[in-house]
């Protein structure tokens, strides 16, 4: 359903992505893990054209895009069929929770207001926040804000949702509620690509794990195999360091 | 206070207030509205890094902020007729005040636009909005909220600066006062009287500002965690 080929990206003289290729199938929940600075977030941002890649190809829904030279219209087309959840939520601070969800429906997709409100209320219901529809982001906890952001991303019925460290900015006691919502979303069959530090999520929810280090994919595999028998020494070292951190 | 002085003050009050309502207020309202349009356009040009236009915008701000308002008034009203551009005093004043105020407010607006976190813009794009929609629906409303107090400040200074228009024969409040002074030789009392009227105008605007800020804080921006 989505394939990235030979993605390269550097900032100034610093090469962040050396040559990254990845396949995602319909319904896959792919976790991207790795040490900070390994290029995980940049990779995700390149897929949604928040960063412009130096070169690389994106095959998405049967269309091939040259990520190094992608037209404004193609960028718009790609974003119309994807959702993006940010580390810092980035809810529109001048809009209520409900308006945050309806904005993309009414303004970008020209949906009628009544219909958009119904869709948005259903999405807010799915993340357990029907009663917070009229609240502004500043009146919500971090966990609630992120759940609204997830509702916003999935209300447009995207083909894939990208998550950029969705729980990293949250207080520890708020992480669970966001992961629970993501788990429900995964169970509903949504295709998800998740940059995360949550090893539990990677192991229990995702079916595919990608380990990135130094701008390349060092190892990938089904999540059960990946955690049971990591092949690469650097993968083992990373997993060891993580488990020590969590102890 | 002598009875004569008291009578002068009472008699002159409508003579000063009326030009205030007929000239000072319209001059301020029209010029400030135009200044807002200029400021928004000039700030957006810089924010979006539009080539060439950004250079022109910087040049405009540099020239206007670097020269006195009074000189600008004289150039337009007394100078331009030399090259065939003749204007009545009032439109000349509107032109100069809006261009002058526009330059200052453009900087206020630019700062406010840049204070909107880039994540808001990215989230807008990811929701499928285009640049214009992101600006109009997400960035500008947030920027206006930030810019509101300094813009109110500019408006209040502008009310007082309109007294400079007396120098190009606009019969606003200050010129009206000068005329009464010339007739009665009571400069202290009369200039204090006009000062009081300016003070009343400014006070009303301060109230309006406070009400506006209350309305805008409905978003609860002060407690915003990810501003």
Coordinates of C-alpha atoms in Angstrom, one line a residue:
Chain A
X1 CA 0.0 0.0 0.0
X2 CA 2.9 2.3 0.7
X3 CA 6.5 1.9 -0.3
X4 CA 9.5 4.1 0.1
X5 CA 12.6 3.6 -2.0
X6 CA 16.0 5.0 -1.4
X7 CA 15.0 8.0 0.7
X8 CA 17.9 10.4 1.3
X9 CA 17.9 13.6 3.3
X10 CA 20.6 15.9 4.7
X11 CA 20.4 19.2 6.6
X12 CA 23.3 21.4 5.5
X13 CA 26.3 19.1 5.6
X14 CA 24.7 16.6 8.0
X15 CA 23.3 13.5 6.4
X16 CA 20.3 12.4 8.4
X17 CA 18.8 9.7 6.1
X18 CA 21.4 7.7 4.1
X19 CA 19.3 5.3 2.1
X20 CA 16.0 4.2 3.6
X21 CA 13.6 1.9 1.9
X22 CA 10.4 0.5 3.6
X23 CA 7.2 -1.3 2.6
X24 CA 4.0 -1.0 4.5
X25 CA 1.0 -3.2 3.8
X26 CA -2.6 -2.4 4.3
X27 CA -3.5 -2.8 8.0
X28 CA 0.1 -3.0 9.1
X29 CA 1.0 -1.4 12.4
X30 CA 4.7 -0.6 12.0
X31 CA 6.8 0.7 14.9
X32 CA 9.9 2.6 14.1
X33 CA 12.4 2.5 17.1
X34 CA 15.9 3.6 17.6
X35 CA 18.2 6.0 19.5
X36 CA 17.5 9.7 19.2
X37 CA 19.2 11.3 16.3
X38 CA 18.8 8.1 14.2
X39 CA 16.5 9.9 11.7
X40 CA 13.2 8.3 12.7
X41 CA 11.3 11.6 12.9
X42 CA 12.8 13.0 9.8
X43 CA 11.9 9.9 7.9
X44 CA 8.2 10.3 9.0
X45 CA 8.2 14.0 8.2
X46 CA 9.6 13.3 4.7
X47 CA 6.7 10.9 4.0
X48 CA 4.2 13.7 4.6
X49 CA 6.4 16.3 2.9
X50 CA 6.8 18.4 6.1
X51 CA 10.5 18.0 5.1
X52 CA 11.6 17.9 1.5
X53 CA 13.7 14.8 0.9
X54 CA 16.8 15.2 -1.3
X55 CA 15.9 12.1 -3.3
X56 CA 13.7 9.0 -3.0
X57 CA 10.5 7.6 -4.3
X58 CA 7.2 7.1 -2.6
X59 CA 4.7 4.6 -4.0
X60 CA 1.4 5.4 -2.3
X61 CA -2.0 3.9 -3.4
X62 CA -0.6 2.9 -6.8
X63 CA 0.9 6.3 -7.6
X64 CA 4.7 6.9 -7.7
X65 CA 6.0 10.2 -6.5
X66 CA 9.6 11.5 -6.8
X67 CA 10.1 12.9 -3.3
X68 CA 13.0 15.1 -4.5
X69 CA 10.8 16.9 -7.0
X70 CA 7.2 16.7 -5.9
X71 CA 4.7 19.3 -7.1
X72 CA 2.5 21.3 -4.8
X73 CA -0.6 19.5 -6.1
X74 CA 0.9 16.1 -5.4
X75 CA 1.9 17.2 -1.9
X76 CA -1.7 18.3 -1.3
X77 CA -3.0 15.0 -2.7
X78 CA -0.7 12.9 -0.4
X79 CA -1.7 14.9 2.7
X80 CA -5.4 14.5 1.8
X81 CA -5.1 10.8 2.3
X82 CA -2.8 10.7 5.3
X83 CA -3.1 11.6 9.0
X84 CA -0.3 13.0 11.1
X85 CA -0.1 12.9 14.9
X86 CA 2.6 15.1 16.4
X87 CA 4.7 14.7 19.5
X88 CA 3.5 18.1 20.8
X89 CA -0.1 17.5 19.7
X90 CA -0.2 20.8 17.8
X91 CA -4.0 21.3 18.2
X92 CA -5.1 24.6 16.7
X93 CA -5.1 26.6 19.9
X94 CA -7.8 29.1 18.6
X95 CA -10.3 26.3 18.0
X96 CA -12.3 23.9 20.2
X97 CA -11.7 20.2 20.2
X98 CA -14.6 19.8 17.8
X99 CA -13.4 22.5 15.5
X100 CA -10.0 21.0 15.5
X101 CA -11.5 17.8 14.1
X102 CA -14.0 19.5 11.6
X103 CA -11.4 21.9 10.2
X104 CA -9.9 19.4 7.8
X105 CA -13.3 18.1 6.9
X106 CA -15.1 21.4 6.2
X107 CA -12.3 23.5 4.8
X108 CA -10.0 21.1 3.1
X109 CA -12.6 18.4 2.1
X110 CA -15.6 20.7 1.6
X111 CA -17.9 18.5 3.7
X112 CA -21.2 20.0 4.9
X113 CA -21.0 21.4 8.4
X114 CA -23.7 19.2 9.9
X115 CA -22.1 16.1 8.4
X116 CA -18.6 17.1 9.5
X117 CA -19.9 17.7 13.1
X118 CA -21.4 14.3 13.1
X119 CA -18.2 12.7 11.9
X120 CA -16.2 14.6 14.3
X121 CA -18.4 13.8 17.3
X122 CA -18.1 10.1 16.4
X123 CA -14.3 10.4 16.2
X124 CA -14.2 12.2 19.6
X125 CA -16.4 9.5 21.0
X126 CA -14.0 6.9 19.8
X127 CA -11.2 8.5 21.8
X128 CA -13.5 8.9 24.7
X129 CA -13.8 12.7 24.6
X130 CA -17.4 13.4 23.5
X131 CA -17.9 15.5 26.6
X132 CA -14.9 17.7 25.8
X133 CA -16.0 18.8 22.3
X134 CA -16.5 22.4 23.3
X135 CA -13.2 22.7 25.2
X136 CA -10.2 24.7 23.9
X137 CA -6.9 22.9 23.9
X138 CA -5.6 25.0 26.8
X139 CA -8.4 23.5 28.9
X140 CA -7.4 19.9 28.2
X141 CA -4.7 17.8 29.7
X142 CA -1.8 16.6 27.5
X143 CA -3.3 13.2 27.2
X144 CA -6.7 14.6 26.2
X145 CA -5.1 16.9 23.7
X146 CA -3.3 14.0 22.1
X147 CA -6.5 12.0 21.9
X148 CA -8.2 14.9 20.2
X149 CA -5.2 15.0 17.8
X150 CA -5.7 11.4 17.0
X151 CA -9.4 12.0 16.4
X152 CA -8.5 14.8 14.1
X153 CA -6.1 12.5 12.2
X154 CA -8.5 9.6 11.8
X155 CA -11.8 11.6 11.1
X156 CA -10.7 12.2 7.5
X157 CA -10.6 8.4 7.0
X158 CA -6.9 8.4 5.8
X159 CA -5.2 5.5 4.2
X160 CA -2.4 5.7 6.8
X161 CA -1.8 7.6 10.0
X162 CA 1.7 8.7 10.9
X163 CA 2.6 9.0 14.6
X164 CA 5.7 11.0 15.6
X165 CA 6.5 9.9 19.2
X166 CA 2.9 10.5 20.3
X167 CA 3.6 9.8 24.0
X168 CA 7.0 11.4 24.4
X169 CA 5.7 14.8 25.6
X170 CA 3.2 13.3 28.1
X171 CA 3.5 12.9 31.8
X172 CA 3.9 9.3 32.6
X173 CA 0.4 8.9 34.1
X174 CA -1.1 10.1 30.8
X175 CA 0.7 7.8 28.5
X176 CA -1.7 4.9 29.1
X177 CA -4.8 6.6 27.8
X178 CA -3.2 7.6 24.6
X179 CA -1.7 4.1 24.0
X180 CA -5.1 2.6 24.7
X181 CA -6.7 4.8 22.0
X182 CA -3.9 3.8 19.6
X183 CA -4.4 0.1 20.4
X184 CA -8.1 0.5 19.5
X185 CA -7.2 2.2 16.3
X186 CA -4.8 -0.6 15.4
X187 CA -7.5 -3.2 16.2
X188 CA -9.9 -1.4 13.9
X189 CA -7.5 -2.2 11.0
X190 CA -6.0 1.3 10.5
X191 CA -2.6 1.3 8.8
X192 CA -0.2 3.0 11.2
X193 CA 3.4 4.0 11.1
X194 CA 4.5 4.9 14.6
X195 CA 7.8 6.4 15.7
X196 CA 8.0 5.4 19.3
X197 CA 10.0 4.8 22.5
X198 CA 7.3 2.7 23.9
X199 CA 8.7 -0.8 23.6
X200 CA 5.6 -2.3 25.1
X201 CA 3.5 -0.8 22.3
X202 CA 6.1 -2.0 19.7
X203 CA 6.0 -5.5 21.0
X204 CA 2.3 -5.9 21.8
X205 CA 0.5 -3.8 19.3
X206 CA 2.6 -3.5 16.2
X207 CA 3.1 -6.4 13.8
X208 CA 6.2 -5.1 12.3
X209 CA 9.2 -3.4 13.9
X210 CA 11.9 -1.2 12.2
X211 CA 15.1 -0.4 14.0
X212 CA 16.8 2.7 12.7
X213 CA 20.3 3.9 13.6
X214 CA 22.6 6.4 12.0
X215 CA 20.2 7.2 9.2
X216 CA 19.7 3.6 8.0
X217 CA 17.3 0.8 8.8
X218 CA 19.6 -1.5 10.8
X219 CA 17.1 -4.3 11.2
X220 CA 13.5 -5.0 10.7
X221 CA 11.1 -7.9 11.1
X222 CA 7.9 -9.1 12.5
X223 CA 7.6 -7.8 16.0
X224 CA 7.6 -11.2 17.7
X225 CA 10.7 -12.3 15.9
X226 CA 12.4 -8.9 16.3
X227 CA 12.1 -8.9 20.1
X228 CA 12.7 -12.6 20.6
X229 CA 15.7 -13.0 18.3
X230 CA 17.3 -9.7 17.3
X231 CA 19.9 -10.5 14.7
X232 CA 22.1 -7.5 14.8
X233 CA 24.5 -6.7 17.7
X234 CA 23.5 -3.0 17.7
X235 CA 19.8 -4.0 18.0
X236 CA 20.6 -6.1 21.0
X237 CA 22.6 -3.3 22.5
X238 CA 19.8 -0.8 22.0
X239 CA 17.2 -3.2 23.5
X240 CA 19.4 -3.8 26.5
X241 CA 19.8 -0.1 27.1
X242 CA 16.1 0.5 26.9
X243 CA 15.2 -2.3 29.3
X244 CA 17.8 -1.0 31.7
X245 CA 16.2 2.4 31.5
X246 CA 12.8 1.0 32.3
X247 CA 13.9 -0.9 35.3
Chain B
X1 CA -11.6 80.9 38.8
X2 CA -12.9 84.1 37.4
X3 CA -16.3 84.2 35.8
X4 CA -14.8 85.3 32.5
X5 CA -12.4 82.4 32.3
X6 CA -15.1 80.0 33.2
X7 CA -17.3 81.3 30.4
X8 CA -14.5 81.1 27.9
X9 CA -14.0 77.4 28.9
X10 CA -17.7 76.6 28.6
X11 CA -18.1 78.5 25.4
X12 CA -15.1 77.0 23.8
X13 CA -15.9 73.4 24.8
X14 CA -18.2 72.7 21.9
X15 CA -16.0 74.6 19.6
X16 CA -13.1 72.2 20.4
X17 CA -15.1 69.0 20.8
X18 CA -17.0 69.5 17.5
X19 CA -13.9 69.5 15.3
X20 CA -12.8 66.6 17.4
X21 CA -15.8 64.6 16.4
X22 CA -15.9 65.9 12.9
X23 CA -12.1 65.6 12.1
X24 CA -10.0 63.9 14.7
X25 CA -12.2 60.9 15.1
X26 CA -12.8 60.3 11.3
X27 CA -9.1 60.9 10.6
X28 CA -8.1 58.4 13.2
X29 CA -10.7 55.8 12.3
X30 CA -10.1 55.9 8.5
X31 CA -6.3 56.2 8.7
X32 CA -6.0 53.4 11.3
X33 CA -8.3 51.1 9.3
X34 CA -6.2 51.6 6.2
X35 CA -3.0 51.2 8.3
X36 CA -4.3 47.8 9.4
X37 CA -4.8 46.7 5.9
X38 CA -1.3 47.9 4.9
X39 CA 0.3 46.4 8.0
X40 CA -1.3 43.0 7.4
X41 CA -0.3 42.8 3.8
X42 CA 3.2 44.0 4.4
X43 CA 3.6 41.6 7.3
X44 CA 2.3 38.7 5.3
X45 CA 4.6 39.4 2.4
X46 CA 7.6 39.2 4.8
X47 CA 6.2 36.2 6.6
X48 CA 5.8 34.3 3.4
X49 CA 9.2 35.5 2.1
X50 CA 7.7 36.7 -1.2
X51 CA 10.7 37.6 -3.4
X52 CA 11.3 41.3 -4.4
X53 CA 8.1 42.3 -2.5
X54 CA 9.9 41.5 0.8
X55 CA 12.7 43.9 -0.2
X56 CA 10.1 46.6 -1.1
X57 CA 8.4 46.0 2.2
X58 CA 11.7 46.3 4.2
X59 CA 12.5 49.5 2.2
X60 CA 9.1 51.0 3.0
X61 CA 9.4 50.3 6.7
X62 CA 12.9 51.7 6.8
X63 CA 12.0 55.0 5.1
X64 CA 8.8 55.6 7.0
X65 CA 10.2 54.7 10.4
X66 CA 13.4 56.7 9.8
X67 CA 11.7 60.0 9.0
X68 CA 9.5 62.3 11.2
X69 CA 5.8 62.2 10.8
X70 CA 5.7 66.0 10.6
X71 CA 8.2 66.0 7.7
X72 CA 6.1 63.3 5.9
X73 CA 3.0 65.5 6.3
X74 CA 4.8 68.5 4.9
X75 CA 6.3 66.6 2.0
X76 CA 2.9 65.4 0.9
X77 CA 0.8 68.5 1.5
X78 CA 3.3 71.3 0.7
X79 CA 5.8 69.4 -1.4
X80 CA 3.9 67.2 -3.8
X81 CA 2.0 70.1 -5.4
X82 CA 5.4 71.1 -6.9
X83 CA 5.2 68.0 -9.1
X84 CA 1.5 68.4 -9.8
X85 CA 0.0 66.2 -7.0
X86 CA -2.4 68.5 -5.2
X87 CA -4.5 67.1 -2.4
X88 CA -7.0 68.6 0.1
X89 CA -5.7 68.7 3.6
X90 CA -7.9 66.0 5.0
X91 CA -7.1 63.3 2.4
X92 CA -3.5 64.2 2.6
X93 CA -3.5 63.7 6.3
X94 CA -5.4 60.3 5.9
X95 CA -2.8 59.2 3.4
X96 CA 0.2 60.2 5.5
X97 CA -1.2 58.8 8.8
X98 CA -2.2 55.5 7.3
X99 CA 1.2 55.0 5.5
X100 CA 3.1 56.0 8.6
X101 CA 1.1 53.9 11.1
X102 CA 1.1 51.0 8.6
X103 CA 4.8 50.8 8.8
X104 CA 4.9 50.5 12.6
X105 CA 2.0 48.1 12.8
X106 CA 3.5 46.0 10.0
X107 CA 6.4 45.3 12.4
X108 CA 4.0 44.5 15.2
X109 CA 2.1 42.1 12.9
X110 CA 5.2 40.5 11.6
X111 CA 6.4 39.8 15.2
X112 CA 3.0 38.4 16.1
X113 CA 2.9 36.1 13.0
X114 CA 6.4 34.8 13.8
X115 CA 5.3 34.1 17.4
X116 CA 2.7 31.5 16.2
X117 CA 4.4 28.1 16.7
X118 CA 5.4 26.4 13.5
X119 CA 3.6 23.3 14.7
X120 CA 0.3 25.1 14.2
X121 CA 1.1 25.6 10.5
X122 CA 2.3 22.0 10.0
X123 CA -0.8 20.7 11.7
X124 CA -2.8 22.8 9.3
X125 CA -1.0 21.4 6.3
X126 CA -1.5 17.9 7.6
X127 CA -5.2 18.5 8.0
X128 CA -5.2 19.2 4.2
X129 CA -5.4 23.0 4.3
X130 CA -3.5 25.1 1.8
X131 CA -1.3 28.0 2.6
X132 CA -4.0 30.7 2.3
X133 CA -6.4 28.6 4.5
X134 CA -3.7 28.0 7.1
X135 CA -3.0 31.7 7.3
X136 CA -6.6 32.9 7.3
X137 CA -8.0 30.3 9.7
X138 CA -5.1 29.3 12.0
X139 CA -2.2 31.8 11.9
X140 CA -3.8 35.2 11.6
X141 CA -6.4 34.7 14.3
X142 CA -3.7 33.7 16.7
X143 CA -1.3 36.5 15.6
X144 CA -4.1 39.1 16.0
X145 CA -4.6 38.0 19.5
X146 CA -0.9 38.5 20.3
X147 CA -0.8 41.8 18.3
X148 CA -4.0 43.2 19.9
X149 CA -2.4 45.0 22.9
X150 CA 0.5 46.7 21.0
X151 CA -1.9 47.6 18.2
X152 CA -4.3 49.2 20.7
X153 CA -1.2 51.1 21.9
X154 CA -0.6 52.4 18.4
X155 CA -4.2 53.4 18.0
X156 CA -4.1 55.5 21.2
X157 CA -0.9 57.2 20.1
X158 CA -2.4 57.9 16.8
X159 CA -5.4 59.8 18.3
X160 CA -2.9 62.2 19.9
X161 CA -0.6 62.4 16.8
X162 CA -3.5 63.6 14.7
X163 CA -2.9 67.0 16.4
X164 CA 0.1 67.3 14.0
X165 CA -2.4 67.6 11.2
X166 CA -3.1 71.1 12.3
X167 CA 0.2 72.0 10.7
X168 CA -1.2 71.2 7.3
X169 CA -4.4 73.1 7.9
X170 CA -6.7 70.3 9.0
X171 CA -9.1 71.9 11.4
X172 CA -9.0 69.2 14.1
X173 CA -9.2 69.7 17.8
X174 CA -5.8 71.3 18.3
X175 CA -6.2 73.8 15.6
X176 CA -9.7 74.7 16.9
X177 CA -8.1 75.3 20.3
X178 CA -5.4 77.5 18.9
X179 CA -8.0 79.7 17.3
X180 CA -9.8 80.2 20.6
X181 CA -6.5 80.9 22.3
X182 CA -5.6 83.5 19.7
X183 CA -8.9 85.3 20.4
X184 CA -9.0 85.1 24.2
X185 CA -5.3 84.9 25.3
X186 CA -6.0 82.1 27.8
X187 CA -3.5 79.5 26.6
X188 CA -3.1 77.6 29.9
X189 CA -6.8 77.0 30.5
X190 CA -7.6 76.2 26.9
X191 CA -4.7 73.9 26.2
X192 CA -5.5 72.1 29.4
X193 CA -9.1 71.8 28.2
X194 CA -8.1 70.2 24.9
X195 CA -5.7 67.9 26.8
X196 CA -8.6 66.8 28.9
X197 CA -10.6 66.0 25.8
X198 CA -7.7 63.9 24.3
X199 CA -7.5 62.2 27.7
X200 CA -11.2 61.3 27.5
X201 CA -10.8 59.9 23.9
X202 CA -7.8 57.8 25.0
X203 CA -9.7 56.5 28.1
X204 CA -12.6 55.4 26.0
X205 CA -10.2 53.5 23.7
X206 CA -8.5 51.9 26.7
X207 CA -11.9 50.6 27.8
X208 CA -12.5 49.2 24.3
X209 CA -9.1 47.6 24.4
X210 CA -9.9 45.9 27.8
X211 CA -13.2 44.6 26.5
X212 CA -11.5 43.3 23.4
X213 CA -8.8 41.5 25.3
X214 CA -11.4 39.9 27.5
X215 CA -13.2 38.6 24.5
X216 CA -10.0 37.3 22.9
X217 CA -8.9 35.5 26.0
X218 CA -11.8 33.1 25.6
X219 CA -9.3 30.7 24.1
X220 CA -7.6 30.7 27.5
X221 CA -4.3 31.5 25.9
X222 CA -2.7 32.4 29.1
X223 CA -2.8 28.8 30.4
X224 CA -1.9 27.3 27.0
X225 CA 0.7 24.7 27.5
X226 CA 2.0 24.5 24.0
X227 CA 2.0 28.0 22.9

